Amino acid sequence: MIRADFTDDTVWSRIRRWIAEPTEEGFGADVDFVEDRALNGLDEATILAGYPPIYPHEYRHPVLFVIDAVAVTGPEHPVLVINLNCAVDARPFRALPRQVQAIQNNLSLANMDYVEFAMSVGVDGVFRGF
């Protein structure tokens, strides 16, 4: 979980809390929170260019979650979800912070694929759950 917008510490804390709290079913997201000022203010295209899909060769994780300007300023705070797996051809999408647990859990267990989440977004490109 990478912070790429530093304009609002209160919103950053709120999004972190939503992601860190277990769901009603008791599922927690196994993520690290990284504050990377080198990404501050970058747009989605620039962030994507910095993380080519080269998992499992060079990355530890097959997906990257980014809290960028859209996540900070949007009313639902949709987090950017980036596929890093070179074997999966799927574009990034956005997800509500409370859906990060489901995405991370299911991907780490190979219970679901990235594409299943990417294909289940709303017309606005945001995953809100199944």
Short mmCIF file of N, CA, C and O in Angstrom, two decimals, residues 2 36 38-39 42-54 58-59 64 66 82-84:
data_model
loop_
_atom_site.label_atom_id
_atom_site.label_comp_id
_atom_site.label_asym_id
_atom_site.label_seq_id
_atom_site.Cartn_x
_atom_site.Cartn_y
_atom_site.Cartn_z
N ILE A 2 0.96 1.90 -1.14
CA ILE A 2 1.87 3.02 -1.28
C ILE A 2 1.12 4.35 -1.25
O ILE A 2 0.13 4.52 -1.95
N ASP A 36 5.91 7.00 0.17
CA ASP A 36 6.95 7.23 -0.82
C ASP A 36 6.81 8.62 -1.42
O ASP A 36 6.08 8.83 -2.38
N ALA A 38 8.66 10.17 -3.28
CA ALA A 38 9.10 10.25 -4.68
C ALA A 38 7.90 10.16 -5.63
O ALA A 38 7.99 10.61 -6.77
N LEU A 39 6.79 9.60 -5.17
CA LEU A 39 5.59 9.48 -6.00
C LEU A 39 4.62 10.65 -5.80
O LEU A 39 3.60 10.73 -6.50
N LEU A 42 2.38 12.51 -8.60
CA LEU A 42 2.42 11.89 -9.92
C LEU A 42 1.03 11.42 -10.32
O LEU A 42 0.24 10.98 -9.50
N ASP A 43 0.74 11.48 -11.62
CA ASP A 43 -0.55 11.01 -12.09
C ASP A 43 -0.51 9.49 -12.27
O ASP A 43 0.55 8.86 -12.19
N GLU A 44 -1.68 8.91 -12.53
CA GLU A 44 -1.79 7.46 -12.64
C GLU A 44 -0.87 6.88 -13.72
O GLU A 44 -0.19 5.88 -13.49
N ALA A 45 -0.81 7.51 -14.88
CA ALA A 45 0.03 7.01 -15.97
C ALA A 45 1.51 6.96 -15.58
O ALA A 45 2.22 6.00 -15.90
N THR A 46 1.97 7.97 -14.88
CA THR A 46 3.37 8.01 -14.47
C THR A 46 3.66 6.95 -13.41
O THR A 46 4.71 6.30 -13.45
N ILE A 47 2.73 6.77 -12.49
CA ILE A 47 2.89 5.72 -11.47
C ILE A 47 2.94 4.36 -12.15
O ILE A 47 3.81 3.54 -11.85
N LEU A 48 2.02 4.12 -13.09
CA LEU A 48 1.99 2.84 -13.80
C LEU A 48 3.30 2.58 -14.53
O LEU A 48 3.80 1.46 -14.53
N ALA A 49 3.84 3.60 -15.15
CA ALA A 49 5.09 3.45 -15.90
C ALA A 49 6.25 3.04 -14.98
O ALA A 49 7.18 2.38 -15.41
N GLY A 50 6.17 3.42 -13.72
CA GLY A 50 7.22 3.09 -12.77
C GLY A 50 7.14 1.69 -12.20
O GLY A 50 8.06 1.24 -11.51
N TYR A 51 6.05 0.99 -12.48
CA TYR A 51 5.86 -0.36 -11.96
C TYR A 51 5.42 -1.31 -13.07
O TYR A 51 4.26 -1.69 -13.16
N PRO A 52 6.34 -1.70 -13.94
CA PRO A 52 5.97 -2.63 -15.02
C PRO A 52 5.63 -4.01 -14.45
O PRO A 52 6.12 -4.38 -13.38
N PRO A 53 4.79 -4.76 -15.13
CA PRO A 53 4.41 -6.10 -14.63
C PRO A 53 5.55 -7.11 -14.79
O PRO A 53 5.71 -7.71 -15.84
N ILE A 54 6.33 -7.27 -13.74
CA ILE A 54 7.46 -8.20 -13.78
C ILE A 54 7.48 -9.14 -12.57
O ILE A 54 8.51 -9.70 -12.23
N GLU A 58 10.85 -9.98 -10.30
CA GLU A 58 11.53 -8.93 -9.53
C GLU A 58 10.72 -8.37 -8.37
O GLU A 58 11.26 -7.60 -7.60
N TYR A 59 9.44 -8.72 -8.26
CA TYR A 59 8.63 -8.20 -7.16
C TYR A 59 8.23 -9.34 -6.23
O TYR A 59 8.15 -10.49 -6.63
N LEU A 64 -0.14 -4.06 -6.60
CA LEU A 64 0.27 -2.87 -5.87
C LEU A 64 -0.97 -2.02 -5.65
O LEU A 64 -1.76 -1.80 -6.56
N VAL A 66 -2.26 1.74 -4.48
CA VAL A 66 -1.72 3.09 -4.40
C VAL A 66 -2.80 4.06 -3.92
O VAL A 66 -3.90 4.09 -4.46
N ILE A 82 -2.96 -1.97 -9.06
CA ILE A 82 -2.12 -2.18 -10.23
C ILE A 82 -1.65 -3.63 -10.27
O ILE A 82 -1.07 -4.14 -9.31
N ASN A 83 -1.89 -4.28 -11.40
CA ASN A 83 -1.41 -5.63 -11.64
C ASN A 83 0.10 -5.60 -11.90
O ASN A 83 0.57 -4.85 -12.74
N LEU A 84 0.85 -6.41 -11.19
CA LEU A 84 2.29 -6.51 -11.39
C LEU A 84 2.70 -7.86 -11.97
O LEU A 84 3.87 -8.08 -12.25
#
